[in-house]
Tab-separated table of C-alpha atoms in Angstrom:
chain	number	residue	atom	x	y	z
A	1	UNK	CA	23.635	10.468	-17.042
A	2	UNK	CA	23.232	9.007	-20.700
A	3	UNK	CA	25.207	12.030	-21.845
A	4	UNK	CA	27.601	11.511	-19.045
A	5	UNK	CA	28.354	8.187	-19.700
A	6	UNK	CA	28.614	8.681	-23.495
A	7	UNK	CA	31.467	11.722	-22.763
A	8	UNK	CA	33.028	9.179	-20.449
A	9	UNK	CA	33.214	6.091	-22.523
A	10	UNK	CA	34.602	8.519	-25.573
A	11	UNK	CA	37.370	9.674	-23.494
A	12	UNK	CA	38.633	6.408	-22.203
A	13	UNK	CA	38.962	5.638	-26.050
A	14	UNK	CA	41.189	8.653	-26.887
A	15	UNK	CA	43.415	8.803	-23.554
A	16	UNK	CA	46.140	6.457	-22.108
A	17	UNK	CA	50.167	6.328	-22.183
A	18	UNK	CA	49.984	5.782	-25.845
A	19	UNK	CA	49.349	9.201	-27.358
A	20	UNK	CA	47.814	7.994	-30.178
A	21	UNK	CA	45.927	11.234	-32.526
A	22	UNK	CA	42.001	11.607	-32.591
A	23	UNK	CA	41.669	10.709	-35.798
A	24	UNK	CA	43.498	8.003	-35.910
A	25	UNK	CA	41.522	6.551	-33.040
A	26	UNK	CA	38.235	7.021	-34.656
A	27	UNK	CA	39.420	5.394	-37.953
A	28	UNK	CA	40.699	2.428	-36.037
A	29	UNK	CA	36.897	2.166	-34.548
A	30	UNK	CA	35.946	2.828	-38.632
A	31	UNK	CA	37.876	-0.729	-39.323
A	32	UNK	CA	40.444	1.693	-41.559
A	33	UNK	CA	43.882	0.621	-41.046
A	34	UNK	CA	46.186	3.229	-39.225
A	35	UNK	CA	49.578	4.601	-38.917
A	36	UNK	CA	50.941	2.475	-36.689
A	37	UNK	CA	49.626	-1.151	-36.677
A	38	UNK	CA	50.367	-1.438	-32.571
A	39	UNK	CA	47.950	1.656	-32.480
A	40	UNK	CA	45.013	-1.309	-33.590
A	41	UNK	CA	46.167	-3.545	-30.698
A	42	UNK	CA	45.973	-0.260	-28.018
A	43	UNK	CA	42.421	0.486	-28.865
A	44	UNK	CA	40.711	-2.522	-30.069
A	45	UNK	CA	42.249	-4.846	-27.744
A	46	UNK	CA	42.954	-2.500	-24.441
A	47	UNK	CA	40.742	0.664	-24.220
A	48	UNK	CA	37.778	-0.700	-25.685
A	49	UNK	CA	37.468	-3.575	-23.520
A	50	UNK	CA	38.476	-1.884	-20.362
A	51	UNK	CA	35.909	0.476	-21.314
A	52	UNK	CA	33.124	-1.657	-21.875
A	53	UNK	CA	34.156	-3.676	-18.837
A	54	UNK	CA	34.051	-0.512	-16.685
A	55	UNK	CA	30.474	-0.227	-17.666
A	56	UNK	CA	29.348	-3.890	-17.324
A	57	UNK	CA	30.864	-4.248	-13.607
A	58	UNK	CA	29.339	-0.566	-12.922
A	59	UNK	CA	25.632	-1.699	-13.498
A	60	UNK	CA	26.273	-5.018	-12.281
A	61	UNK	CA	27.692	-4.171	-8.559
A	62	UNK	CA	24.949	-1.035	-8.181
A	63	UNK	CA	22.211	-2.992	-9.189
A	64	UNK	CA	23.076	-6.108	-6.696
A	65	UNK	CA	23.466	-3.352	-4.261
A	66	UNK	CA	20.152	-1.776	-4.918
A	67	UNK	CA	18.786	-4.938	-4.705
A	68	UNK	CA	20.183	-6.307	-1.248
A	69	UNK	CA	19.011	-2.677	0.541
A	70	UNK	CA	15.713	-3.598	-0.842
A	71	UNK	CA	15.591	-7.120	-0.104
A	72	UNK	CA	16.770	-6.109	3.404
A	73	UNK	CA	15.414	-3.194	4.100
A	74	UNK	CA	18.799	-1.815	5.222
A	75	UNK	CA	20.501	1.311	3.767
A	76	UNK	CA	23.947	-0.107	4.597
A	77	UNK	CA	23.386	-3.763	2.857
A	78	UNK	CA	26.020	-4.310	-0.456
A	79	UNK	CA	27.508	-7.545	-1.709
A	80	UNK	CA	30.656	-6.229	0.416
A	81	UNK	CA	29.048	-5.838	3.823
A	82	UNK	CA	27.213	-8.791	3.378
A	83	UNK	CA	30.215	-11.021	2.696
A	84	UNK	CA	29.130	-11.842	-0.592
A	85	UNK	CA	32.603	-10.179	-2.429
A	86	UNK	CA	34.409	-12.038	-0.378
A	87	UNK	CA	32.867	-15.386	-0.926
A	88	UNK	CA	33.900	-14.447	-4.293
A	89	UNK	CA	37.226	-13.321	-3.683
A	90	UNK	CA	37.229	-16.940	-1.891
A	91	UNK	CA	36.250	-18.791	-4.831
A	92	UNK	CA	38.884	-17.049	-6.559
A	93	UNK	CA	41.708	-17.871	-4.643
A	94	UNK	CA	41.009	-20.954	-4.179
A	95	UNK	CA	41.532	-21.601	-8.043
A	96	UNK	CA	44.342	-18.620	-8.299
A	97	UNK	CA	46.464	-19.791	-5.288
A	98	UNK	CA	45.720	-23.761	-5.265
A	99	UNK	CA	46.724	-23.851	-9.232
A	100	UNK	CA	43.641	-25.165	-10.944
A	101	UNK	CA	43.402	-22.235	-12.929
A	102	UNK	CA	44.689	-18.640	-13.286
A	103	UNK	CA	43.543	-15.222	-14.972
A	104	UNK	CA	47.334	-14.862	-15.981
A	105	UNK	CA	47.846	-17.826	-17.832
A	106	UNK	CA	45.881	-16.909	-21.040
A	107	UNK	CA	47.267	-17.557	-24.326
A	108	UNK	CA	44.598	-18.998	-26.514
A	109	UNK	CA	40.982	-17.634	-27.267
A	110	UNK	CA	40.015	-21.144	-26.307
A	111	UNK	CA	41.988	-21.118	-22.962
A	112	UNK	CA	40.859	-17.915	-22.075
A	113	UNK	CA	37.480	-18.722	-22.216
A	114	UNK	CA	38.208	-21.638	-20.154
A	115	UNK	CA	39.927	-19.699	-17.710
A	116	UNK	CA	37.166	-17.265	-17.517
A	117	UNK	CA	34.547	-20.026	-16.872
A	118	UNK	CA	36.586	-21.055	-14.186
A	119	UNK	CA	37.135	-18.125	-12.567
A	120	UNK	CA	33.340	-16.841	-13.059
A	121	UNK	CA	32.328	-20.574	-11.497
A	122	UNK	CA	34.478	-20.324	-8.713
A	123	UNK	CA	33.444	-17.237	-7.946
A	124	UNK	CA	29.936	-17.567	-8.429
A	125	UNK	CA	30.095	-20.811	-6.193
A	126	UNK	CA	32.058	-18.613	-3.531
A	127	UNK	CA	29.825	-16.182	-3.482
A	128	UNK	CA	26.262	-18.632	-3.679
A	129	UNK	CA	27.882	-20.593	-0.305
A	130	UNK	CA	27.834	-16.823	1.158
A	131	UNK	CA	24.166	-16.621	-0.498
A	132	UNK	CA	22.806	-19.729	0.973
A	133	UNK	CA	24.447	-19.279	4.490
A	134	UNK	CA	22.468	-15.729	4.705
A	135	UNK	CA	19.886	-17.209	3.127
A	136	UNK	CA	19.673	-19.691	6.606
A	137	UNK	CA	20.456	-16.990	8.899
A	138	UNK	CA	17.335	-15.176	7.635
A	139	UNK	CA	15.013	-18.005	8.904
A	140	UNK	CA	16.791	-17.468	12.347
A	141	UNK	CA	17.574	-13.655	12.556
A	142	UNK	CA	14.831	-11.597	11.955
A	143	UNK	CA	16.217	-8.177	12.630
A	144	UNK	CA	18.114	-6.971	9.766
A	145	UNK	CA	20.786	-5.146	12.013
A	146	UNK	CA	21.797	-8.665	13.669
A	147	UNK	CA	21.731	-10.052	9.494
A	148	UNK	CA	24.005	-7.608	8.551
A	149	UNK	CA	26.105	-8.137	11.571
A	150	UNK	CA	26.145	-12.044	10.643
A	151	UNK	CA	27.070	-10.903	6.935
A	152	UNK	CA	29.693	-8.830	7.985
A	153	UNK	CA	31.378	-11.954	10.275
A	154	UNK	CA	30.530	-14.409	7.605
A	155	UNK	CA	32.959	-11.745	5.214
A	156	UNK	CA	35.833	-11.661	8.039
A	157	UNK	CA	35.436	-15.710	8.322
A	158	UNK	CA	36.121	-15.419	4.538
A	159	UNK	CA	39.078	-13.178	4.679
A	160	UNK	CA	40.676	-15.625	7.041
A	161	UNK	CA	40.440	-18.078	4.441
A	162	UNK	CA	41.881	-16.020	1.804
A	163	UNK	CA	44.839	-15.048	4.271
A	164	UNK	CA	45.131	-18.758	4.685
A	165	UNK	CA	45.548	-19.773	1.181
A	166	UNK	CA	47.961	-16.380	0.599
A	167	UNK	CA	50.296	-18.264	3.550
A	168	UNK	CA	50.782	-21.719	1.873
A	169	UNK	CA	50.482	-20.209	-2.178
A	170	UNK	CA	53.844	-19.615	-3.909
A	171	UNK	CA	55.266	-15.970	-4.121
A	172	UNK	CA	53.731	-15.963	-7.773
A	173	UNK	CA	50.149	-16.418	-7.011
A	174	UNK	CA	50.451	-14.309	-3.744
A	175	UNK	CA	51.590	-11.272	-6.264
A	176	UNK	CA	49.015	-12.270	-9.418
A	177	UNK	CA	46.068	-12.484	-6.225
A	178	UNK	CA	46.800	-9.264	-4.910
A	179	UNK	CA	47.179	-7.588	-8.032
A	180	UNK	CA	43.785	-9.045	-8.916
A	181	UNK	CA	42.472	-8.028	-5.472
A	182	UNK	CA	43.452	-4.177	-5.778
A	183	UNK	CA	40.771	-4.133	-9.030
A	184	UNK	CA	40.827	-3.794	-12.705
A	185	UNK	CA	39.388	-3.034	-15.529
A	186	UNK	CA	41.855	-4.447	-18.215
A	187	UNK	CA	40.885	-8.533	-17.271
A	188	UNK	CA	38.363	-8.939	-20.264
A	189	UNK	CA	39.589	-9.009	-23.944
A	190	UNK	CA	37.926	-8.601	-26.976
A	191	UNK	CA	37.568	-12.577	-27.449
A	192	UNK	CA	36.069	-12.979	-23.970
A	193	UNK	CA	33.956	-9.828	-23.983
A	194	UNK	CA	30.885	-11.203	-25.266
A	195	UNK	CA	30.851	-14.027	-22.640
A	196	UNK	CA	31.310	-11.519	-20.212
A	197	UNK	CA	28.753	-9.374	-21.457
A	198	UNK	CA	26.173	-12.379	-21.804
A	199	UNK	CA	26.842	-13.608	-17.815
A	200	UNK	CA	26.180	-9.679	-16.961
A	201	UNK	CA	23.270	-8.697	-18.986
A	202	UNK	CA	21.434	-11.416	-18.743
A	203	UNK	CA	20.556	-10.861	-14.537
A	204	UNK	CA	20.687	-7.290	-15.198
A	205	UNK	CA	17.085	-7.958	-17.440
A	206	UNK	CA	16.185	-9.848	-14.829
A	207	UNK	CA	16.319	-7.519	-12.085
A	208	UNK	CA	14.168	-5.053	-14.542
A	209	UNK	CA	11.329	-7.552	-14.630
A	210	UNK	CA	11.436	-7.697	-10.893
A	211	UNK	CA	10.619	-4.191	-10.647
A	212	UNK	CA	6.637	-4.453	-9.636
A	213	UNK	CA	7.762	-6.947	-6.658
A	214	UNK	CA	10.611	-4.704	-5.314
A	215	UNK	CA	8.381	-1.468	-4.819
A	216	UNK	CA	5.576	-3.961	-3.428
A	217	UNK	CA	8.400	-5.041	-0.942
A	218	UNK	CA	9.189	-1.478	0.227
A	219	UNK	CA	5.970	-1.093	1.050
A	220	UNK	CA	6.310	-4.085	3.687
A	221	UNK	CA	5.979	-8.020	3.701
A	222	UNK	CA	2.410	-7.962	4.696
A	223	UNK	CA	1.843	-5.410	1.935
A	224	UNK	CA	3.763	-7.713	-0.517
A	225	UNK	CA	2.109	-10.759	0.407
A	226	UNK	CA	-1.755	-9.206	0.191
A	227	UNK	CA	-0.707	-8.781	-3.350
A	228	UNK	CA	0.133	-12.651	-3.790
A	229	UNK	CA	3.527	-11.819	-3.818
A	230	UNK	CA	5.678	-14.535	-2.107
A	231	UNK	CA	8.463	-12.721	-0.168
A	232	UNK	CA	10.528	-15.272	1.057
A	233	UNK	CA	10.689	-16.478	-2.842
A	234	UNK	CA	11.266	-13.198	-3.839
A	235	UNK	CA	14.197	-12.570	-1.444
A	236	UNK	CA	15.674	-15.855	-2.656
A	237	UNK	CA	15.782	-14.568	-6.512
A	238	UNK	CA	17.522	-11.197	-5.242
A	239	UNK	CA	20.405	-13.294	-3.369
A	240	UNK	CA	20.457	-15.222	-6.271
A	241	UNK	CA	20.716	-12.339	-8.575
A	242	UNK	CA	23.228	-10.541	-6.397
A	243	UNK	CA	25.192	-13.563	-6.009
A	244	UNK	CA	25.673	-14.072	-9.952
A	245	UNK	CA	26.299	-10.022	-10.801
A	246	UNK	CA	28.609	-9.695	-7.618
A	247	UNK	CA	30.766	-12.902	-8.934
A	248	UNK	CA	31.212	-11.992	-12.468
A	249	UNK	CA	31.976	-8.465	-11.401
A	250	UNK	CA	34.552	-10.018	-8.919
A	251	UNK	CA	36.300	-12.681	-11.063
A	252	UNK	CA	36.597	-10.175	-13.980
A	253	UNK	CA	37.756	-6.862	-12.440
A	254	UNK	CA	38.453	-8.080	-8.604
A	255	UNK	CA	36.591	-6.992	-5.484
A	256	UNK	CA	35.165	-3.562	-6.638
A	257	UNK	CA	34.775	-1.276	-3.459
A	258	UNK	CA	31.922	0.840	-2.783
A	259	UNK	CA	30.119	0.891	-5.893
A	260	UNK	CA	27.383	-1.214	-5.025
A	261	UNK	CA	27.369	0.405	-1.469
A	262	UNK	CA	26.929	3.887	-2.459
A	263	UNK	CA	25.772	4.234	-6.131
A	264	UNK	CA	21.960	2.943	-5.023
A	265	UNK	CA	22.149	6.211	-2.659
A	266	UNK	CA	23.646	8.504	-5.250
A	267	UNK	CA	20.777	7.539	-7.706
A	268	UNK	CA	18.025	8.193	-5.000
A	269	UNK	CA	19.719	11.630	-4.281
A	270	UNK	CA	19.417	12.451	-7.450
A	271	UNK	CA	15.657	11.562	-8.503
A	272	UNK	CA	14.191	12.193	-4.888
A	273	UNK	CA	12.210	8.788	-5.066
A	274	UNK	CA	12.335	5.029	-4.150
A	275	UNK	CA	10.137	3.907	-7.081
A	276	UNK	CA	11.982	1.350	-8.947
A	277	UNK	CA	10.985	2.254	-12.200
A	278	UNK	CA	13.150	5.383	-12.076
A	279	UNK	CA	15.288	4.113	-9.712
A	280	UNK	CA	16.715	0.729	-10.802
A	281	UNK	CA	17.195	1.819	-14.596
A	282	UNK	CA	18.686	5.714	-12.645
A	283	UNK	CA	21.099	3.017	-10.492
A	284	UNK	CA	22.286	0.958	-13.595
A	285	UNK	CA	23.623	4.199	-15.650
A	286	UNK	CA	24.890	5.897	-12.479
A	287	UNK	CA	27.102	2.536	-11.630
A	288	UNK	CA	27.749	2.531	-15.256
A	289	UNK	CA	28.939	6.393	-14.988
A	290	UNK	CA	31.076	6.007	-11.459
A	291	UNK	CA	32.816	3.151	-12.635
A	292	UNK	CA	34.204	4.772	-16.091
A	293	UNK	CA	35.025	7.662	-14.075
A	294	UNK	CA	37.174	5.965	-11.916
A	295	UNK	CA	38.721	3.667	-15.216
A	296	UNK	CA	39.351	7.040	-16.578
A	297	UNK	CA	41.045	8.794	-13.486
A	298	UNK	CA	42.980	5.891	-12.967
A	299	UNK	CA	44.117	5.976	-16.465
A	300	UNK	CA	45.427	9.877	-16.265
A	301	UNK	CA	46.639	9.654	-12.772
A	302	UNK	CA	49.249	6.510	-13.735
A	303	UNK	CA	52.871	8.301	-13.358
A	304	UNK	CA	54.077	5.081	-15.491
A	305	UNK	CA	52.140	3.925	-17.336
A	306	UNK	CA	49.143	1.469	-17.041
A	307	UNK	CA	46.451	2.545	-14.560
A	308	UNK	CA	45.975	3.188	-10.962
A	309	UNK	CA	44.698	0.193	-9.160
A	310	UNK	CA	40.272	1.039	-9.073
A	311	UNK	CA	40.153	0.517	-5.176
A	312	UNK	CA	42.360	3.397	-4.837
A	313	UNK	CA	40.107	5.316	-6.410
A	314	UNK	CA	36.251	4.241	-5.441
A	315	UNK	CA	36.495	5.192	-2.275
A	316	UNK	CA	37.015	9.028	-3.117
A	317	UNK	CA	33.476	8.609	-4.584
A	318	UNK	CA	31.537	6.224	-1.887
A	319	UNK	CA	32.722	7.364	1.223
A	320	UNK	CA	31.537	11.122	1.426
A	321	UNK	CA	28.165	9.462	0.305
A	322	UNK	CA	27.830	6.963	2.791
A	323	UNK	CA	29.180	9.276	5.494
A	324	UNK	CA	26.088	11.490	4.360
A	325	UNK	CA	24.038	8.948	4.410
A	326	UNK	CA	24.517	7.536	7.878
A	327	UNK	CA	24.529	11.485	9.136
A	328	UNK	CA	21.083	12.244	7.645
A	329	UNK	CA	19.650	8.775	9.665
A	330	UNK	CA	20.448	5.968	7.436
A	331	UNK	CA	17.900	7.037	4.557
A	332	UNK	CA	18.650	8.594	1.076
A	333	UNK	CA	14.375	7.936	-0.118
């Protein structure tokens, strides 16, 4: 998968609708000027972003995946079933449609950075209401088939909202939302990248030091809590985890489909095993290796120009898994 990801990351620096030569590319990356100064702007300031983007919201949405079918105990649990992308997506259009801010409107390295803070907190405070709201139906619902049934209403309750906003917003921010909505990598530049980077990696290292608790928990709360582990605290840091990856993933690149439904279950396919010491580093490069493949098919399947909107594409690589999933019984372990 390291491999993988290395071959995939190199390639979505040398293709796109700029045909720009090999060499050229790699002495742009060198810091040596090259033929054409708009072939600088092309690489430093489009493909490598997008690319390192790709990567970032790859490990981000597979690990908040991985950590919400742990948490819950349910194969089918992802920030998407659960509601918590579109508590996001809320957040989001709340500041996108109502005016207070707008990924579009970015001119400055200063006002980007604001706009990106108040994207990621809108966002992030979309998608902690979701948090908190499961977080209350836990203390009421124990079966985690009802849960995920209450996540999945709490998501169309959501959507209502959105469609709400998308009825009184001005033909502008009805196009810029649903462009945003259809997912991309391309949102992040160079000047916002490490901010981006920060808000992602940082929960990402904190997931890996949860990794003792989380095969503790799969062994069952009584299990857990023998061990002095407390599992309703525990659960809280995973929502709260999953709540900050899913809403940086969402403000930057948009509601991401199926990666964090169906990466978790590609990476336990692969290694045979549910310990998280394989599996949780295995899910972070696998999300990392999905999502670049999709950034570059949608770069080489664009008949203009650009790149194909992700959601078009993430399904082609989530469904057949899930479908697999729910036909061997709901278990990939």
């Amino acid at each position: 998968m390291v491999l993988l990801m290395i071959v995939l990351f190199v390639l979505s620096l040398f293709i796109g609708s700029a045909n720009i030569p090999a060499a050229d590319v790699l002495a742009i990356l060198r810091g040596a000027e090259p033929q054409s100064a708009s072939w600088h702007f092309i690489v430093m300031e489009s493909r490598l972003p997008a690319a390192l983007t790709a990567m970032l919201c790859g490990a981000a949405l597979a690990v908040s995946g991985l950590l919400l079918q742990t948490a819950f105990r349910n194969p089918l649990a992802g920030p998407g079933i659960f509601g918590i992308t579109n508590g996001a997506s809320l957040g989001v259009a709340i500041v996108m449609l109502l005016g207070v801010g707008s990924l579009s409107t970015i001119s400055t390295s200063l006002s980007a950075l604001f706009s990106s803070l108040s994207t990621v907190a809108a966002a992030f405070g979309g998608a902690m209401v979701v948090t908190l709201l499961l977080l209350l139906l836990s203390r009421w619902v124990k079966s985690p088939v009802m849960l995920l049934i209450a996540g999945i209403m709490v998501g169309y309750l959501s959507s209502s909202a959105i469609a709400l906003l998308n009825y009184v917003a001005t033909e502008e921010g009805v196009r810029s939302y649903m462009m945003w909505g259809l997912g991309n990598f391309g949102g992040v530049s160079l000047q916002t990248m490490p901010f981006y980077a920060f808000v992602t990696l940082l929960p990402l290292l904190a997931a890996l030091l949860l990794i003792k608790p989380l095969n503790a928990l799969l062994l069952g709360q009584n299990y857990a809590e023998s061990l002095g582990i407390s599992t309703r605290r525990l659960r809280h840091h995973l929502l709260l985890l999953t709540g900050l990856l899913c809403a940086v993933a969402t403000a930057f690149c948009g509601p991401i489909a199926f990666i964090g439904l169906a990466v978790p279950h590609m990476a336990r396919l692969l290694l045979h095993t549910a310990d998280h010491r394989q599996l949780l580093p295995a899910t972070m490069l696998m999300g990392c290796v999905v999502a670049l493949s999709c950034h570059v098919l949608s770069v080489m399947l664009s008949p203009h120009g650009g790149a194909v909107p992700i959601n078009v594409l993430t399904p082609l690589f989530g469904a057949p898994v899930i479908i697999y999933i729910v036909r061997r019984g709901g278990t990939s372990g």
